[in-house]
């Protein structure tokens, strides 16, 4: 396949990906759901590196929702193990690529081993300046908004002085709006992902399941994004 000329394309500042379809990918191949997650996580690293290299500044990856704790214990435990392995094993990779890693989500009920691996990775990469990966893990969009409201209430600030634009400072991470939101596997919903930041995002819903979503698929997303006319409620902007 020909290389895509990125100089002709619009590069979003913040890309969000809902990592979806691992289970169905595995089922199609007669594999277990756990093997589907292994394949999905295998794909994550190279894809993240590619996306940041193309000039995207922030990449938010939805890897586990607050609601995902409803799944079978075996699957939840396997995902928790994968998180620990991914955070520990890839420290070198994040350092080499100058990537700062941050997290969005609640602590409870994450196992201590996951919290420890998460915190160590955050601490080690905090001065990296070559792009941000924001793992949304045990993340819920409504929970995040509720937690922000509680933070504001406890801060004692005069709420009458708070502008819409200030609200993001109270979210789990202080990040720009999502420009391009990709959900793999053909599902057409947000499933509680970054509700505040997705307000004016362009949505892209490839049918490809996440373990098969590679660099060329991301190129297609950027080509589509470039063709979109973002108006933000204003007039057509050519
Ligand atoms: C997404 O794949 C991964 C996580 C939720 C961690 P799924 O496990 O939701 O895969 P499907 O939707 O069942 O195919
Ligand atoms: C959303 O996917 C959460 C993540 C990808 C981490 P789900 O597979 O859990 O979402 P639903 O249940 O299909 O809405
Ligand atoms: Mg799913």
XYZ file of N, CA, C and O in Angstrom, residues 17-19 37 41 44 61-73 75-81 83 86-87 104-106 108-111 114 135-141 191-193:
188
model
N -9.717 6.719 21.290
C -10.072 5.412 20.708
C -10.776 4.553 21.757
O -10.245 4.337 22.855
N -11.967 4.098 21.398
C -12.643 3.096 22.221
C -12.198 1.747 21.670
O -12.556 1.363 20.551
N -11.368 1.100 22.438
C -10.758 -0.179 22.036
C -11.838 -1.262 22.152
O -12.124 -1.745 23.238
N -8.259 -10.412 24.030
C -7.661 -9.270 24.740
C -6.133 -9.263 24.554
O -5.537 -8.200 24.398
N -4.222 -6.025 23.051
C -3.159 -5.288 23.752
C -1.834 -5.360 23.006
O -1.022 -4.445 23.066
N -1.790 -2.487 20.641
C -1.910 -1.128 21.191
C -0.634 -0.303 21.065
O -0.665 0.871 20.687
N -7.019 6.379 25.291
C -7.380 4.996 24.979
C -8.323 4.463 26.048
O -7.952 4.403 27.228
N -9.527 4.096 25.611
C -10.517 3.557 26.558
C -10.264 2.054 26.650
O -10.595 1.310 25.724
N -9.649 1.637 27.736
C -9.271 0.225 27.851
C -10.087 -0.544 28.891
O -10.072 -1.775 28.887
N -10.805 0.174 29.763
C -11.637 -0.532 30.744
C -12.609 0.478 31.357
O -12.192 1.479 31.933
N -13.888 0.182 31.217
C -14.888 1.103 31.770
C -15.245 0.699 33.194
O -15.020 -0.452 33.598
N -15.840 1.620 33.929
C -16.316 1.268 35.282
C -17.308 0.104 35.168
O -17.352 -0.770 36.025
N -18.061 0.094 34.061
C -19.085 -0.946 33.863
C -18.467 -2.312 33.529
O -19.113 -3.347 33.694
N -17.227 -2.328 33.053
C -16.601 -3.609 32.674
C -16.355 -4.528 33.869
O -16.111 -5.723 33.697
N -16.456 -3.978 35.079
C -16.342 -4.856 36.252
C -17.514 -5.824 36.364
O -17.466 -6.763 37.152
N -18.551 -5.607 35.544
C -19.691 -6.539 35.549
C -19.333 -7.862 34.854
O -20.103 -8.818 34.904
N -18.216 -7.901 34.156
C -17.863 -9.109 33.397
C -17.399 -10.239 34.317
O -17.122 -10.014 35.487
N -17.274 -11.440 33.739
C -16.862 -12.623 34.512
C -15.530 -12.343 35.205
O -14.659 -11.657 34.651
N -15.401 -12.894 36.401
C -14.202 -12.642 37.215
C -12.924 -13.024 36.458
O -11.914 -12.317 36.512
N -12.325 -12.987 33.277
C -11.991 -11.992 32.242
C -11.447 -10.706 32.880
O -10.447 -10.140 32.407
N -12.092 -10.273 33.960
C -11.627 -9.050 34.639
C -10.199 -9.258 35.149
O -9.318 -8.413 34.938
N -9.966 -10.400 35.770
C -8.612 -10.676 36.303
C -7.571 -10.715 35.191
O -6.458 -10.210 35.355
N -7.950 -11.298 34.079
C -7.008 -11.381 32.955
C -6.674 -9.980 32.450
O -5.505 -9.667 32.181
N -7.686 -9.131 32.337
C -7.436 -7.756 31.879
C -6.550 -7.018 32.873
O -5.630 -6.286 32.478
N -6.799 -7.229 34.164
C -5.964 -6.558 35.182
C -4.499 -7.024 35.045
O -3.568 -6.226 35.156
N -4.325 -8.321 34.779
C -2.955 -8.834 34.580
C -2.317 -8.192 33.348
O -1.141 -7.819 33.374
N -2.949 -5.277 32.129
C -2.587 -3.885 32.439
C -1.237 -3.840 33.157
O -0.361 -3.058 32.802
N 1.486 -4.621 30.710
C 1.674 -3.541 29.725
C 2.388 -2.346 30.349
O 3.302 -1.783 29.767
N 2.001 -1.977 31.555
C 2.605 -0.795 32.173
C 4.059 -1.070 32.567
O 4.920 -0.210 32.422
N -6.951 8.226 33.437
C -8.226 8.780 33.851
C -9.067 7.633 34.389
O -9.164 6.584 33.733
N -9.671 7.846 35.555
C -10.524 6.805 36.116
C -10.447 6.799 37.630
O -9.613 7.491 38.209
N -11.336 6.035 38.231
C -11.356 5.924 39.697
C -10.418 4.813 40.158
O -10.157 3.864 39.412
N -11.035 2.852 43.044
C -11.884 1.761 43.531
C -12.636 1.117 42.378
O -13.216 1.859 41.569
N -12.700 -0.167 42.218
C -12.074 -1.249 42.971
C -10.864 -1.852 42.238
O -10.734 -3.077 42.193
N -9.989 -1.025 41.689
C -8.812 -1.582 41.007
C -7.917 -2.319 42.010
O -7.710 -1.832 43.122
N -7.364 -3.458 41.622
C -6.461 -4.182 42.528
C -5.174 -3.365 42.773
O -4.705 -2.670 41.863
N -2.382 -3.198 40.137
C -2.608 -2.345 38.960
C -2.316 -0.888 39.320
O -1.660 -0.165 38.553
N -4.533 6.734 29.403
C -5.269 5.466 29.523
C -6.523 5.698 30.364
O -6.430 6.125 31.522
N -7.664 5.426 29.771
C -8.919 5.523 30.521
C -9.229 4.128 31.045
O -9.675 3.249 30.299
N -8.956 3.939 32.302
C -9.020 2.605 32.908
C -9.855 2.695 34.186
O -9.584 3.541 35.033
N -10.844 1.831 34.310
C -11.865 1.991 35.350
C -12.433 3.402 35.235
O -12.572 4.132 36.200
N -12.709 3.751 33.985
C -13.173 5.092 33.651
C -14.670 5.084 33.329
O -15.163 4.170 32.651
N -15.363 6.120 33.802
C -16.756 6.349 33.414
C -16.946 7.849 33.229
O -16.478 8.640 34.053
N -17.596 8.231 32.157
C -17.769 9.653 31.864
C -18.644 10.363 32.887
O -18.369 11.490 33.306
N -20.657 4.647 25.035
C -20.450 3.812 26.230
C -19.724 4.571 27.353
O -18.786 4.043 27.955
N -20.155 5.815 27.577
C -19.671 6.564 28.755
C -18.212 7.030 28.631
O -17.527 7.210 29.630
N -17.752 7.235 27.411
C -16.352 7.620 27.173
C -16.206 9.142 27.089
O -16.836 9.788 26.257
